[in-house]
Amino acid sequence: MEVICGRTKFYNAMFLVHCATPAKPSHPILANVLVIADVETQEVHLNVTDLALTVQSSFAVQVLLKGEITVPVQMLFEIIKHFPHGNIFLNSQTQMIQLTEEEQSTKIYSLRISDTDSKYEIKGSSAEEFPPTNISDTTPVSLSMIVFKDGSKSVLHAVSADENNYLVTEVHVQLTQEKLKLIGTDGHGVAITEVSTQEIGRKPRQRVKSDEMLKFTLPDRVVREIARSLGDDIESTNILYGAQSSCLSLAWQDVILSCSVLEGIYPDCEKLLAQVSFEKEVFLARAPLVKALERLAVLTDKKAQEIYLQFDGSLQQLRLSIERKFSKGDLVIVANLPSEMMLNIQFNLKYLIEAAKAIPSTSIKMHLQQSDHPAMLVPYGDRPNPDVEMSMRHFLLPLYTPQQ
């Protein structure tokens, strides 16, 4: 491999794949980046993977001699990071070494990085050791970056961090020509978000002429990485998904992100929640509610995180209270609710705070029935992205209160 490339382009591509590298790789090769010099396209491709997620970033260079090698991604990133602006020269080499006559010859792979004033050499591995990358070759579906980021942000908080139970560490995605739907649950609550794929006030986006719905389920870590990689300067991404190959790819600019979708049937949360009815509505300003919950959260511990909500229609207020063995707290905020409404209900404070923070509006509408029924939180009022038509429902299960 012989390549001449600009430092800025190299660094930007390395920064993207460096962030996607697993912190604790399950195999030494997964701590490497696969560097491919393509003489036909005059590009360098950088690949990193943790087997569940693969990120490829490409940039234009001058390729004098094609080749490929894998080297430690962290070391290469730090070297490029401290290079001055200008051209960088890459040269990969393979040497045959035989220590004794009885031993077989061993191949030693290395990558040299240099400019006019400095030269580095990194020991690497053969590109054949790097896991293969699967990229779906189906017809792409264009999706707005704002649509995906807003939708994923509103459900990721509801997904569990317990990797031992994969059923609650997933995000289920449904994509049609008209809307994107995402569903997440951790067993204590369910977040369902539907976002229109056509932003209000903008020209209609070119769509695939198909009535087929794309359905797939992704690990929450993959969804977070996709949302992180989609910068604000990216307008849209192309989604390529083939149900038969179980491979999902997203492509934008010079980046391709690929992963395997999870097998199995995702729980039909909507069918279950359709059996729940609500007769009471409460309107709360979001900022005072979040502030009150955060102030009371200092009294919680790992074993006891329950918070009591007392709705009083005659006083038009909501009383939030926590009582522990050695401490207690009580806060009152203004609420808009029916004058005859009186209801006491108990929630897990952590889940209630996360749900309230995730709702992208100035106010929250809380749908209630009784103390042993789920509550539904939906946005109400102004939103930060009014150009995106979005509906969000967060169902929160109450904590059981034994009868006295």
mmCIF file of C-alpha atoms in Angstrom:
data_model
loop_
_atom_site.group_PDB
_atom_site.id
_atom_site.type_symbol
_atom_site.label_atom_id
_atom_site.label_comp_id
_atom_site.label_asym_id
_atom_site.label_seq_id
_atom_site.Cartn_x
_atom_site.Cartn_y
_atom_site.Cartn_z
ATOM 1 C CA MET A 1 0.000 0.000 0.000
ATOM 2 C CA GLU A 2 1.249 3.450 -0.960
ATOM 3 C CA VAL A 3 -1.046 6.408 -0.309
ATOM 4 C CA ILE A 4 -0.796 10.190 -0.201
ATOM 5 C CA CYS A 5 -3.628 11.844 1.725
ATOM 6 C CA GLY A 6 -4.554 15.074 3.452
ATOM 7 C CA ARG A 7 -4.279 15.169 7.229
ATOM 8 C CA THR A 8 -7.695 16.831 7.767
ATOM 9 C CA LYS A 9 -9.659 14.227 5.783
ATOM 10 C CA PHE A 10 -7.752 11.384 7.423
ATOM 11 C CA TYR A 11 -8.356 12.764 10.909
ATOM 12 C CA ASN A 12 -12.078 13.326 10.341
ATOM 13 C CA ALA A 13 -12.539 9.758 9.114
ATOM 14 C CA MET A 14 -10.455 8.365 11.984
ATOM 15 C CA PHE A 15 -12.421 10.385 14.527
ATOM 16 C CA LEU A 16 -15.684 8.843 13.346
ATOM 17 C CA VAL A 17 -14.498 5.220 13.449
ATOM 18 C CA HIS A 18 -12.482 5.788 16.624
ATOM 19 C CA CYS A 19 -15.643 6.797 18.503
ATOM 20 C CA ALA A 20 -17.402 3.636 17.306
ATOM 21 C CA THR A 21 -14.636 1.270 18.457
ATOM 22 C CA PRO A 22 -15.688 -1.002 21.356
ATOM 23 C CA ALA A 23 -14.208 0.021 24.718
ATOM 24 C CA LYS A 24 -13.682 -3.612 25.758
ATOM 25 C CA PRO A 25 -13.329 -5.698 22.572
ATOM 26 C CA SER A 26 -14.139 -9.387 22.896
ATOM 27 C CA HIS A 27 -11.207 -10.250 20.585
ATOM 28 C CA PRO A 28 -7.883 -8.420 19.985
ATOM 29 C CA ILE A 29 -8.608 -7.899 16.268
ATOM 30 C CA LEU A 30 -11.720 -5.881 17.177
ATOM 31 C CA ALA A 31 -9.448 -3.195 18.658
ATOM 32 C CA ASN A 32 -8.008 -2.665 15.168
ATOM 33 C CA VAL A 33 -9.088 -0.600 12.212
ATOM 34 C CA LEU A 34 -9.041 -2.149 8.757
ATOM 35 C CA VAL A 35 -7.314 0.226 6.319
ATOM 36 C CA ILE A 36 -8.065 -0.455 2.640
ATOM 37 C CA ALA A 37 -6.454 1.508 -0.198
ATOM 38 C CA ASP A 38 -8.585 1.229 -3.357
ATOM 39 C CA VAL A 39 -6.671 2.169 -6.507
ATOM 40 C CA GLU A 40 -9.791 2.113 -8.705
ATOM 41 C CA THR A 41 -11.841 4.627 -6.688
ATOM 42 C CA GLN A 42 -8.772 6.457 -5.347
ATOM 43 C CA GLU A 43 -10.141 6.183 -1.821
ATOM 44 C CA VAL A 44 -9.115 4.856 1.552
ATOM 45 C CA HIS A 45 -11.738 2.919 3.509
ATOM 46 C CA LEU A 46 -11.519 2.659 7.294
ATOM 47 C CA ASN A 47 -13.532 -0.135 8.964
ATOM 48 C CA VAL A 48 -14.121 -0.871 12.647
ATOM 49 C CA THR A 49 -16.488 -3.432 14.133
ATOM 50 C CA ASP A 50 -17.564 -5.140 17.349
ATOM 51 C CA LEU A 51 -19.363 -7.882 15.356
ATOM 52 C CA ALA A 52 -22.779 -6.341 16.126
ATOM 53 C CA LEU A 53 -22.015 -2.975 14.489
ATOM 54 C CA THR A 54 -19.637 -2.065 11.662
ATOM 55 C CA VAL A 55 -18.721 1.504 10.692
ATOM 56 C CA GLN A 56 -16.947 2.322 7.434
ATOM 57 C CA SER A 57 -15.671 5.795 6.641
ATOM 58 C CA SER A 58 -14.106 6.641 3.269
ATOM 59 C CA PHE A 59 -12.202 9.653 1.953
ATOM 60 C CA ALA A 60 -10.528 10.643 -1.308
ATOM 61 C CA VAL A 61 -6.752 10.171 -1.555
ATOM 62 C CA GLN A 62 -4.044 9.506 -4.100
ATOM 63 C CA VAL A 63 -3.504 5.733 -4.176
ATOM 64 C CA LEU A 64 -0.220 4.766 -5.807
ATOM 65 C CA LEU A 65 -0.392 1.110 -4.791
ATOM 66 C CA LYS A 66 -3.404 -0.769 -3.464
ATOM 67 C CA GLY A 67 -3.298 -2.770 -0.265
ATOM 68 C CA GLU A 68 -4.938 -3.450 3.086
ATOM 69 C CA ILE A 69 -3.873 -3.933 6.679
ATOM 70 C CA THR A 70 -5.293 -3.768 10.201
ATOM 71 C CA VAL A 71 -3.625 -1.720 12.947
ATOM 72 C CA PRO A 72 -4.660 -0.636 16.477
ATOM 73 C CA VAL A 73 -7.259 2.077 16.004
ATOM 74 C CA GLN A 74 -6.387 4.006 19.179
ATOM 75 C CA MET A 75 -2.701 4.258 18.308
ATOM 76 C CA LEU A 76 -3.355 5.310 14.706
ATOM 77 C CA PHE A 77 -5.893 7.913 15.842
ATOM 78 C CA GLU A 78 -3.466 9.483 18.326
ATOM 79 C CA ILE A 79 -0.703 9.620 15.706
ATOM 80 C CA ILE A 80 -2.899 11.319 13.083
ATOM 81 C CA LYS A 81 -4.349 13.629 15.736
ATOM 82 C CA HIS A 82 -0.944 15.178 16.438
ATOM 83 C CA PHE A 83 0.232 15.432 12.829
ATOM 84 C CA PRO A 84 0.488 18.991 11.458
ATOM 85 C CA HIS A 85 -1.727 20.038 8.571
ATOM 86 C CA GLY A 86 -0.494 18.913 5.184
ATOM 87 C CA ASN A 87 0.009 15.655 3.336
ATOM 88 C CA ILE A 88 0.540 12.292 5.051
ATOM 89 C CA PHE A 89 2.200 9.294 3.408
ATOM 90 C CA LEU A 90 1.014 5.750 4.182
ATOM 91 C CA ASN A 91 3.045 2.694 3.337
ATOM 92 C CA SER A 92 2.230 -0.857 4.416
ATOM 93 C CA GLN A 93 4.859 -3.580 4.403
ATOM 94 C CA THR A 94 4.969 -7.340 4.881
ATOM 95 C CA GLN A 95 8.167 -9.060 5.965
ATOM 96 C CA MET A 96 8.971 -12.772 6.216
ATOM 97 C CA ILE A 97 10.905 -13.680 9.370
ATOM 98 C CA GLN A 98 12.319 -17.099 10.294
ATOM 99 C CA LEU A 99 13.974 -17.179 13.720
ATOM 100 C CA THR A 100 15.334 -20.736 13.466
ATOM 101 C CA GLU A 101 15.680 -23.296 10.717
ATOM 102 C CA GLU A 102 13.148 -25.563 12.399
ATOM 103 C CA GLU A 103 10.427 -22.922 12.615
ATOM 104 C CA GLN A 104 8.201 -21.873 9.757
ATOM 105 C CA SER A 105 8.465 -18.384 8.323
ATOM 106 C CA THR A 106 6.291 -15.746 9.999
ATOM 107 C CA LYS A 107 4.755 -12.731 8.293
ATOM 108 C CA ILE A 108 5.191 -9.392 10.032
ATOM 109 C CA TYR A 109 2.799 -6.629 8.979
ATOM 110 C CA SER A 110 3.465 -2.946 9.582
ATOM 111 C CA LEU A 111 2.127 0.460 8.544
ATOM 112 C CA ARG A 112 4.398 3.481 8.135
ATOM 113 C CA ILE A 113 2.916 6.968 8.562
ATOM 114 C CA SER A 114 5.144 9.873 7.642
ATOM 115 C CA ASP A 115 5.402 13.455 6.439
ATOM 116 C CA THR A 116 8.392 15.624 5.558
ATOM 117 C CA ASP A 117 9.578 15.886 9.183
ATOM 118 C CA SER A 118 8.517 12.684 10.983
ATOM 119 C CA LYS A 119 8.003 8.964 10.533
ATOM 120 C CA TYR A 120 6.034 6.406 12.581
ATOM 121 C CA GLU A 121 5.672 2.655 12.218
ATOM 122 C CA ILE A 122 2.870 0.551 13.714
ATOM 123 C CA LYS A 123 2.859 -3.234 13.898
ATOM 124 C CA GLY A 124 -0.392 -4.637 12.523
ATOM 125 C CA SER A 125 -2.150 -7.784 11.397
ATOM 126 C CA SER A 126 -3.294 -9.312 8.157
ATOM 127 C CA ALA A 127 -6.544 -7.945 6.744
ATOM 128 C CA GLU A 128 -7.729 -11.553 6.422
ATOM 129 C CA GLU A 129 -8.077 -11.721 10.219
ATOM 130 C CA PHE A 130 -10.601 -8.869 10.235
ATOM 131 C CA PRO A 131 -14.278 -9.949 10.275
ATOM 132 C CA PRO A 132 -16.041 -9.592 6.898
ATOM 133 C CA THR A 133 -18.403 -6.673 6.379
ATOM 134 C CA ASN A 134 -21.929 -7.293 5.110
ATOM 135 C CA ILE A 135 -23.610 -4.391 3.320
ATOM 136 C CA SER A 136 -27.190 -4.729 2.128
ATOM 137 C CA ASP A 137 -27.654 -4.168 -1.600
ATOM 138 C CA THR A 138 -31.414 -3.509 -1.550
ATOM 139 C CA THR A 139 -33.138 -0.375 -2.821
ATOM 140 C CA PRO A 140 -32.330 2.527 -0.464
ATOM 141 C CA VAL A 141 -35.009 4.427 1.452
ATOM 142 C CA SER A 142 -34.211 8.055 2.238
ATOM 143 C CA LEU A 143 -34.869 9.227 5.800
ATOM 144 C CA SER A 144 -34.399 12.694 7.273
ATOM 145 C CA MET A 145 -31.683 13.014 9.902
ATOM 146 C CA ILE A 146 -33.937 15.136 12.144
ATOM 147 C CA VAL A 147 -36.696 12.548 11.926
ATOM 148 C CA PHE A 148 -34.438 9.712 13.059
ATOM 149 C CA LYS A 149 -32.632 11.638 15.798
ATOM 150 C CA ASP A 150 -35.822 13.095 17.296
ATOM 151 C CA GLY A 151 -37.566 9.742 17.139
ATOM 152 C CA SER A 152 -34.727 7.740 18.680
ATOM 153 C CA LYS A 153 -34.133 10.293 21.435
ATOM 154 C CA SER A 154 -37.728 9.951 22.606
ATOM 155 C CA VAL A 155 -37.590 6.148 23.092
ATOM 156 C CA LEU A 156 -34.021 5.321 24.122
ATOM 157 C CA HIS A 157 -34.632 6.408 27.715
ATOM 158 C CA ALA A 158 -37.285 3.673 28.016
ATOM 159 C CA VAL A 159 -34.872 0.871 27.046
ATOM 160 C CA SER A 160 -33.194 -1.112 29.808
ATOM 161 C CA ALA A 161 -29.422 -1.109 30.307
ATOM 162 C CA ASP A 162 -29.518 -4.722 31.555
ATOM 163 C CA GLU A 163 -27.726 -6.626 28.785
ATOM 164 C CA ASN A 164 -28.614 -9.944 30.415
ATOM 165 C CA ASN A 165 -32.214 -9.504 29.244
ATOM 166 C CA TYR A 166 -32.003 -8.774 25.532
ATOM 167 C CA LEU A 167 -35.780 -8.390 25.153
ATOM 168 C CA VAL A 168 -35.706 -5.063 27.010
ATOM 169 C CA THR A 169 -32.488 -3.700 25.491
ATOM 170 C CA GLU A 170 -33.896 -3.338 21.982
ATOM 171 C CA VAL A 171 -35.590 -0.681 19.885
ATOM 172 C CA HIS A 172 -38.229 -1.874 17.438
ATOM 173 C CA VAL A 173 -38.423 0.144 14.205
ATOM 174 C CA GLN A 174 -41.236 0.323 11.660
ATOM 175 C CA LEU A 175 -40.740 2.449 8.548
ATOM 176 C CA THR A 176 -43.288 3.246 5.841
ATOM 177 C CA GLN A 177 -43.512 5.944 3.196
ATOM 178 C CA GLU A 178 -45.449 8.176 5.581
ATOM 179 C CA LYS A 179 -43.946 7.655 9.021
ATOM 180 C CA LEU A 180 -41.230 6.217 11.229
ATOM 181 C CA LYS A 181 -42.346 4.390 14.375
ATOM 182 C CA LEU A 182 -40.014 3.416 17.214
ATOM 183 C CA ILE A 183 -40.908 1.376 20.300
ATOM 184 C CA GLY A 184 -38.811 0.792 23.395
ATOM 185 C CA THR A 185 -39.513 -0.848 26.743
ATOM 186 C CA ASP A 186 -37.690 -1.941 29.884
ATOM 187 C CA GLY A 187 -40.584 -3.791 31.492
ATOM 188 C CA HIS A 188 -41.502 -0.821 33.707
ATOM 189 C CA GLY A 189 -42.743 1.425 30.934
ATOM 190 C CA VAL A 190 -43.214 1.652 27.181
ATOM 191 C CA ALA A 191 -42.288 4.537 24.869
ATOM 192 C CA ILE A 192 -43.942 4.709 21.440
ATOM 193 C CA THR A 193 -43.036 7.478 18.999
ATOM 194 C CA GLU A 194 -44.350 8.114 15.506
ATOM 195 C CA VAL A 195 -42.625 10.708 13.329
ATOM 196 C CA SER A 196 -43.774 11.840 9.907
ATOM 197 C CA THR A 197 -41.114 11.272 7.263
ATOM 198 C CA GLN A 198 -42.236 14.441 5.473
ATOM 199 C CA GLU A 199 -41.274 17.607 7.328
ATOM 200 C CA ILE A 200 -43.896 20.352 7.413
ATOM 201 C CA GLY A 201 -43.205 23.287 5.120
ATOM 202 C CA ARG A 202 -40.583 21.483 3.036
ATOM 203 C CA LYS A 203 -40.691 19.935 -0.390
ATOM 204 C CA PRO A 204 -41.688 16.242 -0.352
ATOM 205 C CA ARG A 205 -38.683 13.943 -0.148
ATOM 206 C CA GLN A 206 -38.098 11.404 -2.896
ATOM 207 C CA ARG A 207 -39.444 8.075 -1.647
ATOM 208 C CA VAL A 208 -39.425 4.501 -2.801
ATOM 209 C CA LYS A 209 -42.602 3.544 -4.632
ATOM 210 C CA SER A 210 -43.562 0.688 -2.384
ATOM 211 C CA ASP A 211 -46.305 0.033 0.152
ATOM 212 C CA GLU A 212 -44.147 -2.446 2.025
ATOM 213 C CA MET A 213 -43.369 -1.706 5.651
ATOM 214 C CA LEU A 214 -39.816 -2.197 6.868
ATOM 215 C CA LYS A 215 -39.744 -3.863 10.297
ATOM 216 C CA PHE A 216 -36.606 -4.620 12.245
ATOM 217 C CA THR A 217 -35.302 -4.621 15.815
ATOM 218 C CA LEU A 218 -31.938 -3.177 16.828
ATOM 219 C CA PRO A 219 -29.903 -3.192 20.044
ATOM 220 C CA ASP A 220 -30.233 0.154 21.799
ATOM 221 C CA ARG A 221 -26.448 0.643 21.599
ATOM 222 C CA VAL A 222 -26.619 0.492 17.806
ATOM 223 C CA VAL A 223 -29.418 3.084 17.729
ATOM 224 C CA ARG A 224 -27.403 5.367 20.021
ATOM 225 C CA GLU A 225 -24.344 5.055 17.797
ATOM 226 C CA ILE A 226 -26.381 5.858 14.685
ATOM 227 C CA ALA A 227 -27.866 8.949 16.346
ATOM 228 C CA ARG A 228 -24.406 10.039 17.550
ATOM 229 C CA SER A 229 -22.816 9.574 14.123
ATOM 230 C CA LEU A 230 -25.524 11.586 12.353
ATOM 231 C CA GLY A 231 -24.182 15.113 12.784
ATOM 232 C CA ASP A 232 -26.288 18.244 12.437
ATOM 233 C CA ASP A 233 -24.696 18.933 9.035
ATOM 234 C CA ILE A 234 -26.204 15.730 7.596
ATOM 235 C CA GLU A 235 -29.602 16.268 5.973
ATOM 236 C CA SER A 236 -30.613 12.664 5.347
ATOM 237 C CA THR A 237 -29.450 9.064 5.354
ATOM 238 C CA ASN A 238 -30.221 6.142 3.071
ATOM 239 C CA ILE A 239 -31.517 2.981 4.754
ATOM 240 C CA LEU A 240 -30.863 -0.371 3.074
ATOM 241 C CA TYR A 241 -32.498 -3.391 4.642
ATOM 242 C CA GLY A 242 -32.963 -6.892 3.352
ATOM 243 C CA ALA A 243 -35.152 -9.100 5.530
ATOM 244 C CA GLN A 244 -33.646 -12.267 4.059
ATOM 245 C CA SER A 245 -30.070 -11.240 4.824
ATOM 246 C CA SER A 246 -30.984 -9.777 8.259
ATOM 247 C CA CYS A 247 -28.578 -6.947 7.490
ATOM 248 C CA LEU A 248 -29.264 -3.242 7.899
ATOM 249 C CA SER A 249 -27.066 -0.530 6.389
ATOM 250 C CA LEU A 250 -27.238 3.237 6.661
ATOM 251 C CA ALA A 251 -25.267 5.362 4.223
ATOM 252 C CA TRP A 252 -24.627 9.095 4.238
ATOM 253 C CA GLN A 253 -21.885 11.166 2.658
ATOM 254 C CA ASP A 254 -18.797 8.895 2.790
ATOM 255 C CA VAL A 255 -19.968 6.777 5.736
ATOM 256 C CA ILE A 256 -21.626 3.338 5.794
ATOM 257 C CA LEU A 257 -22.896 1.896 9.067
ATOM 258 C CA SER A 258 -23.930 -1.766 8.987
ATOM 259 C CA CYS A 259 -25.356 -4.118 11.587
ATOM 260 C CA SER A 260 -27.301 -7.329 11.950
ATOM 261 C CA VAL A 261 -30.905 -6.987 13.071
ATOM 262 C CA LEU A 262 -32.051 -9.049 16.021
ATOM 263 C CA GLU A 263 -34.049 -12.177 15.376
ATOM 264 C CA GLY A 264 -37.361 -13.068 16.961
ATOM 265 C CA ILE A 265 -40.727 -11.356 17.333
ATOM 266 C CA TYR A 266 -40.842 -8.110 19.270
ATOM 267 C CA PRO A 267 -43.574 -7.973 21.946
ATOM 268 C CA ASP A 268 -46.804 -6.391 20.708
ATOM 269 C CA CYS A 269 -46.854 -3.610 23.290
ATOM 270 C CA GLU A 270 -49.497 -1.582 21.445
ATOM 271 C CA LYS A 271 -51.995 -4.432 21.465
ATOM 272 C CA LEU A 272 -51.547 -4.858 25.201
ATOM 273 C CA LEU A 273 -51.820 -1.139 25.955
ATOM 274 C CA ALA A 274 -54.913 -0.778 23.752
ATOM 275 C CA GLN A 275 -56.837 -2.526 26.531
ATOM 276 C CA VAL A 276 -56.099 0.352 28.932
ATOM 277 C CA SER A 277 -58.529 3.298 28.988
ATOM 278 C CA PHE A 278 -58.080 6.724 30.540
ATOM 279 C CA GLU A 279 -60.741 9.082 31.874
ATOM 280 C CA LYS A 280 -58.675 11.743 33.671
ATOM 281 C CA GLU A 281 -56.343 14.352 32.150
ATOM 282 C CA VAL A 282 -53.797 16.493 33.959
ATOM 283 C CA PHE A 283 -51.746 19.284 32.380
ATOM 284 C CA LEU A 284 -48.340 20.070 33.891
ATOM 285 C CA ALA A 285 -45.584 22.509 32.941
ATOM 286 C CA ARG A 286 -42.612 20.320 32.083
ATOM 287 C CA ALA A 287 -39.757 22.425 33.541
ATOM 288 C CA PRO A 288 -41.232 22.824 37.079
ATOM 289 C CA LEU A 289 -42.107 19.114 37.156
ATOM 290 C CA VAL A 290 -38.589 18.003 36.192
ATOM 291 C CA LYS A 291 -37.015 20.448 38.652
ATOM 292 C CA ALA A 292 -39.231 19.219 41.499
ATOM 293 C CA LEU A 293 -38.463 15.565 40.722
ATOM 294 C CA GLU A 294 -34.721 16.218 40.601
ATOM 295 C CA ARG A 295 -34.821 18.008 43.967
ATOM 296 C CA LEU A 296 -36.601 15.066 45.577
ATOM 297 C CA ALA A 297 -34.270 12.561 43.902
ATOM 298 C CA VAL A 298 -31.493 13.413 46.398
ATOM 299 C CA LEU A 299 -33.487 11.515 49.042
ATOM 300 C CA THR A 300 -33.675 8.247 47.110
ATOM 301 C CA ASP A 301 -31.363 5.267 47.326
ATOM 302 C CA LYS A 302 -30.881 2.065 45.324
ATOM 303 C CA LYS A 303 -33.401 0.099 47.360
ATOM 304 C CA ALA A 304 -36.139 2.732 47.692
ATOM 305 C CA GLN A 305 -36.961 4.990 44.746
ATOM 306 C CA GLU A 306 -40.741 5.334 45.012
ATOM 307 C CA ILE A 307 -42.415 8.733 44.864
ATOM 308 C CA TYR A 308 -46.027 9.535 45.746
ATOM 309 C CA LEU A 309 -48.166 11.789 43.552
ATOM 310 C CA GLN A 310 -51.284 13.361 45.051
ATOM 311 C CA PHE A 311 -53.557 15.141 42.579
ATOM 312 C CA ASP A 312 -55.949 17.664 44.132
ATOM 313 C CA GLY A 313 -58.518 19.193 41.771
ATOM 314 C CA SER A 314 -59.958 21.577 44.357
ATOM 315 C CA LEU A 315 -56.550 23.236 44.849
ATOM 316 C CA GLN A 316 -55.368 22.737 41.230
ATOM 317 C CA GLN A 317 -52.082 21.296 42.411
ATOM 318 C CA LEU A 318 -49.909 18.188 42.429
ATOM 319 C CA ARG A 319 -48.106 17.219 45.622
ATOM 320 C CA LEU A 320 -44.919 15.178 45.203
ATOM 321 C CA SER A 321 -43.653 13.440 48.313
ATOM 322 C CA ILE A 322 -40.941 11.005 49.369
ATOM 323 C CA GLU A 323 -40.606 9.430 52.797
ATOM 324 C CA ARG A 324 -37.623 7.385 53.911
ATOM 325 C CA LYS A 325 -36.477 6.002 57.246
ATOM 326 C CA PHE A 326 -34.147 8.926 57.955
ATOM 327 C CA SER A 327 -35.507 11.603 55.608
ATOM 328 C CA LYS A 328 -38.566 12.885 53.812
ATOM 329 C CA GLY A 329 -39.432 15.555 51.242
ATOM 330 C CA ASP A 330 -42.529 17.300 49.995
ATOM 331 C CA LEU A 331 -43.036 19.629 47.022
ATOM 332 C CA VAL A 332 -46.132 21.196 45.471
ATOM 333 C CA ILE A 333 -46.444 22.357 41.850
ATOM 334 C CA VAL A 334 -49.301 23.918 39.907
ATOM 335 C CA ALA A 335 -51.451 21.539 37.845
ATOM 336 C CA ASN A 336 -54.434 21.967 35.568
ATOM 337 C CA LEU A 337 -56.943 19.170 36.271
ATOM 338 C CA PRO A 338 -60.688 18.617 36.788
ATOM 339 C CA SER A 339 -61.921 20.296 39.980
ATOM 340 C CA GLU A 340 -63.500 17.067 41.279
ATOM 341 C CA MET A 341 -60.384 14.944 40.687
ATOM 342 C CA MET A 342 -58.647 13.385 43.707
ATOM 343 C CA LEU A 343 -56.083 10.670 43.001
ATOM 344 C CA ASN A 344 -53.039 9.209 44.740
ATOM 345 C CA ILE A 345 -50.572 7.150 42.731
ATOM 346 C CA GLN A 346 -47.027 5.878 43.227
ATOM 347 C CA PHE A 347 -44.213 5.616 40.628
ATOM 348 C CA ASN A 348 -40.540 4.787 40.456
ATOM 349 C CA LEU A 349 -38.870 8.216 40.607
ATOM 350 C CA LYS A 350 -36.058 7.296 38.190
ATOM 351 C CA TYR A 351 -38.439 6.190 35.445
ATOM 352 C CA LEU A 352 -40.712 9.202 35.963
ATOM 353 C CA ILE A 353 -37.811 11.660 35.649
ATOM 354 C CA GLU A 354 -36.509 9.976 32.487
ATOM 355 C CA ALA A 355 -39.955 10.016 30.887
ATOM 356 C CA ALA A 356 -40.544 13.677 31.762
ATOM 357 C CA LYS A 357 -37.138 14.731 30.423
ATOM 358 C CA ALA A 358 -37.627 12.845 27.153
ATOM 359 C CA ILE A 359 -40.910 14.554 26.291
ATOM 360 C CA PRO A 360 -40.014 17.310 23.793
ATOM 361 C CA SER A 361 -42.555 20.005 24.708
ATOM 362 C CA THR A 362 -43.062 22.852 27.143
ATOM 363 C CA SER A 363 -45.900 21.022 28.904
ATOM 364 C CA ILE A 364 -46.943 17.433 29.593
ATOM 365 C CA LYS A 365 -50.402 15.928 29.400
ATOM 366 C CA MET A 366 -50.794 13.040 31.822
ATOM 367 C CA HIS A 367 -53.625 10.567 31.220
ATOM 368 C CA LEU A 368 -54.740 8.669 34.324
ATOM 369 C CA GLN A 369 -57.424 6.215 35.391
ATOM 370 C CA GLN A 370 -56.811 5.055 38.963
ATOM 371 C CA SER A 371 -53.936 4.259 41.310
ATOM 372 C CA ASP A 372 -53.371 0.706 40.022
ATOM 373 C CA HIS A 373 -53.574 1.557 36.295
ATOM 374 C CA PRO A 374 -50.741 2.755 34.025
ATOM 375 C CA ALA A 375 -50.325 6.446 33.295
ATOM 376 C CA MET A 376 -49.734 7.826 29.805
ATOM 377 C CA LEU A 377 -47.552 10.904 29.276
ATOM 378 C CA VAL A 378 -47.746 12.807 25.978
ATOM 379 C CA PRO A 379 -46.269 16.112 24.740
ATOM 380 C CA TYR A 380 -48.382 19.250 25.012
ATOM 381 C CA GLY A 381 -47.509 22.776 23.953
ATOM 382 C CA ASP A 382 -44.528 24.064 21.973
ATOM 383 C CA ARG A 383 -41.781 21.737 20.709
ATOM 384 C CA PRO A 384 -38.169 22.543 19.704
ATOM 385 C CA ASN A 385 -38.629 21.181 16.129
ATOM 386 C CA PRO A 386 -42.088 22.298 14.969
ATOM 387 C CA ASP A 387 -41.203 21.319 11.373
ATOM 388 C CA VAL A 388 -41.260 17.642 12.393
ATOM 389 C CA GLU A 389 -44.725 16.172 12.908
ATOM 390 C CA MET A 390 -44.366 13.788 15.833
ATOM 391 C CA SER A 391 -46.611 11.985 18.299
ATOM 392 C CA MET A 392 -45.200 10.383 21.440
ATOM 393 C CA ARG A 393 -46.753 8.201 24.113
ATOM 394 C CA HIS A 394 -44.967 7.038 27.228
ATOM 395 C CA PHE A 395 -46.762 4.491 29.372
ATOM 396 C CA LEU A 396 -45.553 4.257 32.955
ATOM 397 C CA LEU A 397 -46.545 1.420 35.270
ATOM 398 C CA PRO A 398 -47.377 2.396 38.879
ATOM 399 C CA LEU A 399 -45.767 0.742 41.867
ATOM 400 C CA TYR A 400 -47.919 -1.685 43.816
ATOM 401 C CA THR A 401 -49.260 -0.316 47.093
ATOM 402 C CA PRO A 402 -50.551 -3.040 49.441
ATOM 403 C CA GLN A 403 -53.952 -2.525 50.973
ATOM 404 C CA GLN A 404 -53.843 -1.417 54.586
#
